[in-house]
Amino acid sequence: MERSLGEDLTRQRSRSTRVIENVASIGSVLAIILVFHNFVSAYLCFFGAQCTPDAQQITTYRVLAVITPLLVLVAIGSALYNRRRWRLVWHGLVAVTAVAALVLFAVPYIRWSDTLPQVNNFENGEQCYTGGTGFCQGG
């Protein structure tokens, strides 16, 4: 029995979308791991050192913040196209994890509360930050 050209094209298209789905799924999981690694490398300090992310780490986060959702959307779209419902559950979990990782491991760190110190300006132009000791009561 010979297959028709339409059946061959359908099978080939289905196979290629499954490959795309698998690559996007693996890529999105790797991107989540890279977001965490970037966060740790930016903020892991020892012995009381002050850690601030450099420009490369900020750029890396921004690139991953664009790529990760795109990979998740491609994986979900491929699963919908192939009508693979159980894979949609997996992609949904990955999507939730990706959003959580992008919010929790943001570089620079997202401040949820206003922790900036209060500034008092003196007549001579010097500034005093609250919370310290010495000349400035609070800075």
Coordinates of C-alpha atoms in Angstrom, one line a residue:
M1 CA 0.0 0.0 0.0
E2 CA 1.3 3.4 -0.9
R3 CA 0.7 6.4 1.3
S4 CA -0.6 9.5 -0.3
L5 CA 1.4 12.7 -0.4
G6 CA -1.0 14.4 2.0
E7 CA -0.5 11.7 4.7
D8 CA 3.3 12.0 4.4
L9 CA 3.2 15.7 4.7
T10 CA 0.9 15.5 7.7
R11 CA 3.1 12.9 9.5
Q12 CA 6.2 15.0 8.7
R13 CA 4.6 18.2 10.0
S14 CA 3.5 16.4 13.1
R15 CA 6.9 15.0 13.7
S16 CA 8.6 18.4 13.2
T17 CA 6.2 20.1 15.6
R18 CA 6.9 17.5 18.2
V19 CA 10.6 18.1 17.8
I20 CA 10.0 21.8 18.1
E21 CA 7.9 21.2 21.2
N22 CA 10.6 19.0 22.8
V23 CA 13.4 21.5 22.0
A24 CA 11.3 24.4 23.4
S25 CA 10.4 22.5 26.5
I26 CA 14.0 21.6 27.3
G27 CA 15.2 25.1 26.4
S28 CA 12.7 26.7 28.8
V29 CA 13.8 24.5 31.7
L30 CA 17.4 25.3 30.9
A31 CA 16.5 29.0 30.7
I32 CA 14.9 28.8 34.2
I33 CA 18.1 27.2 35.5
L34 CA 20.2 30.0 33.9
V35 CA 18.0 32.7 35.5
F36 CA 18.7 31.1 38.9
H37 CA 22.5 30.8 38.1
N38 CA 22.6 34.4 37.0
F39 CA 20.9 35.5 40.2
V40 CA 23.3 33.5 42.4
S41 CA 26.4 34.8 40.6
A42 CA 25.2 38.4 41.0
Y43 CA 24.2 38.3 44.7
L44 CA 26.3 35.5 46.4
C45 CA 28.8 37.3 48.6
F46 CA 30.8 36.1 51.6
F47 CA 32.2 37.8 54.7
G48 CA 29.9 40.8 54.6
A49 CA 30.9 42.1 51.2
Q50 CA 28.4 44.3 49.4
C51 CA 27.2 42.6 46.1
T52 CA 25.9 44.5 43.2
P53 CA 25.3 43.0 39.8
D54 CA 27.4 44.2 36.9
A55 CA 26.1 45.3 33.5
Q56 CA 26.7 41.8 32.0
Q57 CA 24.5 40.1 34.6
I58 CA 21.8 42.7 34.1
T59 CA 21.9 42.1 30.3
T60 CA 21.9 38.4 30.8
Y61 CA 18.8 38.6 32.9
R62 CA 17.0 40.8 30.3
V63 CA 17.8 38.4 27.5
L64 CA 16.6 35.5 29.5
A65 CA 13.5 37.4 30.5
V66 CA 12.6 37.6 26.8
I67 CA 13.7 34.1 25.7
T68 CA 12.2 32.1 28.5
P69 CA 8.5 33.1 28.0
L70 CA 9.0 32.7 24.2
L71 CA 10.2 29.2 24.6
V72 CA 7.3 28.4 27.0
L73 CA 4.8 29.8 24.5
V74 CA 6.3 27.8 21.6
A75 CA 6.1 24.6 23.7
I76 CA 2.5 25.3 24.6
G77 CA 1.6 26.2 21.1
S78 CA 3.2 23.0 19.7
A79 CA 1.4 20.9 22.3
L80 CA -1.9 22.5 21.3
Y81 CA -1.2 21.9 17.7
N82 CA -0.4 18.2 18.3
R83 CA -3.4 17.8 20.7
R84 CA -1.1 16.5 23.5
R85 CA -3.1 17.3 26.6
W86 CA -0.8 15.6 29.1
R87 CA 2.1 17.6 27.7
L88 CA 0.1 20.8 28.3
V89 CA 0.0 20.0 32.0
W90 CA 3.8 19.8 32.0
H91 CA 4.1 23.0 30.0
G92 CA 1.7 24.8 32.4
L93 CA 3.9 23.8 35.3
V94 CA 7.0 25.1 33.5
A95 CA 5.2 28.3 32.6
V96 CA 4.3 28.9 36.3
T97 CA 7.8 28.1 37.4
A98 CA 9.3 30.4 34.7
V99 CA 7.1 33.4 35.8
A100 CA 8.1 32.7 39.5
A101 CA 11.8 32.4 38.6
L102 CA 11.7 35.6 36.5
V103 CA 10.1 37.5 39.4
L104 CA 12.0 36.0 42.3
F105 CA 15.4 35.9 40.7
A106 CA 15.4 39.3 39.0
V107 CA 18.7 41.1 38.4
P108 CA 18.7 43.8 39.7
Y109 CA 16.7 42.6 42.6
I110 CA 13.1 43.7 42.6
R111 CA 12.4 45.7 45.8
W112 CA 8.9 44.9 47.1
S113 CA 9.0 47.6 49.7
D114 CA 10.5 51.1 49.7
T115 CA 13.7 50.6 51.7
L116 CA 15.4 53.8 50.6
P117 CA 16.6 55.8 53.6
Q118 CA 15.1 59.2 54.5
V119 CA 17.4 62.1 53.6
N120 CA 17.7 65.2 55.7
N121 CA 19.4 68.2 54.0
F122 CA 21.2 70.6 56.3
E123 CA 21.7 74.4 55.8
N124 CA 25.3 73.8 54.6
G125 CA 24.1 71.4 51.9
E126 CA 25.2 68.2 53.6
Q127 CA 22.9 65.2 53.6
C128 CA 22.1 63.0 56.5
Y129 CA 20.6 59.5 56.1
T130 CA 18.4 58.2 59.0
G131 CA 19.5 55.1 60.8
G132 CA 23.1 55.9 61.8
T133 CA 25.2 57.5 64.5
G134 CA 27.7 60.3 64.9
F135 CA 27.3 63.9 63.7
C136 CA 24.1 63.0 62.0
Q137 CA 21.6 61.6 64.5
G138 CA 20.5 58.8 62.3
G139 CA 23.3 58.8 59.6

